[in-house]
Amino acid sequence: NFKGMSGGELVLSLKPDPASDGWIYETHAKPSFLARLVVSANSTERGWFDLTPEGVKPKRYLLEDGTRETKRDAELQYDWAAGRVRGSARGGPLDLPLEPRAQDAMSIRAALIADLQAGRELGTIPMVDGRELKHYVYRREGTARIPTALGELETVIYTSTRRGADSRARTW
């Protein structure tokens, strides 16, 4: 919702990867009539990853904005043996060195859940964002009980900020 108007739905799914022992996490936009002016109903974001004892290890990432233009699309391949992530993003080639725990926009969501379930502190997580590797710092702020369709649940509250961002930067 934006200012009381529905923007549509974003459908998230997590399913086993039939081509490996890994997982596929994806989103599909279902924009409302007005939201179609800025978001295509054909947009898809998908991440392939393995769940290891150390956490989530991304293998591939794909972002298609659903338009004929490719300047906002991205396709990444992770080569952990060579320590590189290669592909294209924002209209150009991408070739970056990988850091331990590096993620993309889809795998980071699964990585946070896996780390919390394993009792690991989140700390700083590098993420491929556009054509660079940015570092996001996760800080535990506390807990809260919230009402849900499942009943009242105990939750953990974390904030996320980009390392090196100025004080006006967004905090999630």
Steps between C-alpha positions, in 0.01 A plus 500: 500500500612853427306792648195279541506359146585140421819454301421135439664190636850359513496120504800335666574130467769268629524160334751220450717533190420195283844526336696474827473449875460877536217747516335766284358813657299723269264793483238585241329838491125525459463878474165674521378695198675824600815328624550353151625844400819431700510120550447244226275202565775298328775593746674210671781476753649160575792367701648149507694400811627212710443470873829395661604457866660846473181658361359596162736481202356666187554337160310718256281811493264634236304825487280573201299820529248374244570764238686484169780714641776325689657792690331395827541124450771292665640150466770371733696174520698422816834322456599426858804292395643799311368750756309706238145598415452572130218604273321821416315768691360843421585478134863394532730210580574404858807321636563537873707320761288301744526545873395241758122505558439710183135503394266653242160666544317166514743275685558755777139453613552126540846554652359717779241235589755216487749691717235587759376140514858376547558750783763694304532876544419680177772767517617637165395328179641593157239517224529546124297815441494627144856470376677513836536313827346695788515411867186498713526511878228321698449602862271327747267761650284279719190283495127557473182296517279559197153372416481289182257260334694225682445669835736721696864435408826598665714682243857625482557856379807583290594815314703505181714786372756518223854534635653832406166665420441852628265574790209569262516148354204272540488259793288189457 
